[in-house]
């Protein structure tokens, strides 16, 4: 039945479809924005975690080097 797409009814149906599409696009944009924000936050959290681990490893490495130096000094003084 083509009467749905004729005259005033056609214009009303086109307006309904346009409004539905606009609402769906807004919902889609909000969802995409939320997903993007979520991924961005997770990536930032992972970078922070990587920085923390890197700092921790640097501290441990420095402490290890310091302890090796201390042990070397003690050996040298005990050998004398």
CSV table of C-alpha atoms in Angstrom, one decimal:
chain,number,residue,atom,x,y,z
A,1,UNK,CA,0.0,0.0,0.0
A,2,UNK,CA,1.7,3.2,-1.2
A,3,UNK,CA,-0.6,5.5,0.7
A,4,UNK,CA,2.0,5.6,3.6
A,5,UNK,CA,4.3,7.5,1.4
A,6,UNK,CA,2.0,10.0,-0.2
A,7,UNK,CA,1.1,13.6,0.6
A,8,UNK,CA,1.0,14.7,4.3
A,9,UNK,CA,1.3,11.1,5.6
A,10,UNK,CA,4.6,10.9,3.6
A,11,UNK,CA,5.9,14.1,5.2
A,12,UNK,CA,4.9,12.9,8.7
A,13,UNK,CA,6.6,9.5,8.2
A,14,UNK,CA,9.7,11.2,6.9
A,15,UNK,CA,9.8,13.5,9.9
A,16,UNK,CA,9.3,10.4,12.2
A,17,UNK,CA,12.2,8.6,10.5
A,18,UNK,CA,14.4,11.7,10.6
A,19,UNK,CA,13.7,12.2,14.4
A,20,UNK,CA,14.3,8.5,15.0
A,21,UNK,CA,17.6,8.6,13.1
A,22,UNK,CA,18.7,11.8,15.0
A,23,UNK,CA,17.9,10.2,18.3
A,24,UNK,CA,19.8,7.0,17.4
A,25,UNK,CA,22.8,9.0,16.2
A,26,UNK,CA,22.9,10.9,19.5
A,27,UNK,CA,22.8,7.6,21.4
A,28,UNK,CA,25.5,6.2,19.2
A,29,UNK,CA,27.7,9.2,19.7
A,30,UNK,CA,27.3,9.1,23.5
A,31,UNK,CA,28.2,5.4,23.5
A,32,UNK,CA,31.2,5.9,21.2
A,33,UNK,CA,32.3,8.8,23.4
A,34,UNK,CA,31.9,6.7,26.6
A,35,UNK,CA,33.9,3.8,25.0
A,36,UNK,CA,36.7,6.2,23.9
A,37,UNK,CA,36.9,7.8,27.3
A,38,UNK,CA,37.0,4.4,29.0
A,39,UNK,CA,39.8,3.2,26.7
A,40,UNK,CA,41.7,6.5,27.2
A,41,UNK,CA,41.4,6.2,31.0
A,42,UNK,CA,42.6,2.6,30.9
A,43,UNK,CA,45.5,3.5,28.6
A,44,UNK,CA,46.5,6.3,31.0
A,45,UNK,CA,46.2,3.9,34.0
A,46,UNK,CA,48.5,1.4,32.2
A,47,UNK,CA,51.1,4.1,31.4
A,48,UNK,CA,51.1,5.2,35.0
A,49,UNK,CA,51.5,1.5,36.1
A,50,UNK,CA,54.4,1.1,33.7
A,51,UNK,CA,56.0,4.3,35.0
A,52,UNK,CA,55.6,3.0,38.6
A,53,UNK,CA,57.1,-0.4,37.7
A,54,UNK,CA,60.0,1.3,35.9
A,55,UNK,CA,60.7,3.6,38.8
A,56,UNK,CA,60.6,0.6,41.2
A,57,UNK,CA,63.0,-1.3,39.0
A,58,UNK,CA,65.4,1.6,38.8
A,59,UNK,CA,65.3,2.0,42.6
A,60,UNK,CA,66.0,-1.8,43.0
A,61,UNK,CA,68.8,-1.6,40.5
A,62,UNK,CA,70.4,1.3,42.2
A,63,UNK,CA,70.1,-0.5,45.6
A,64,UNK,CA,71.6,-3.6,44.1
A,65,UNK,CA,74.6,-1.6,42.7
A,66,UNK,CA,75.0,0.1,46.1
A,67,UNK,CA,74.9,-3.2,48.0
A,68,UNK,CA,77.5,-4.7,45.6
A,69,UNK,CA,79.7,-1.7,46.2
A,70,UNK,CA,79.3,-2.1,50.0
A,71,UNK,CA,80.1,-5.8,49.8
A,72,UNK,CA,83.1,-5.1,47.7
A,73,UNK,CA,84.3,-2.5,50.3
A,74,UNK,CA,83.8,-4.9,53.2
A,75,UNK,CA,85.7,-7.7,51.3
A,76,UNK,CA,88.6,-5.3,50.6
A,77,UNK,CA,88.8,-4.2,54.3
A,78,UNK,CA,88.5,-7.8,55.6
A,79,UNK,CA,91.2,-8.9,53.2
A,80,UNK,CA,93.7,-6.3,54.5
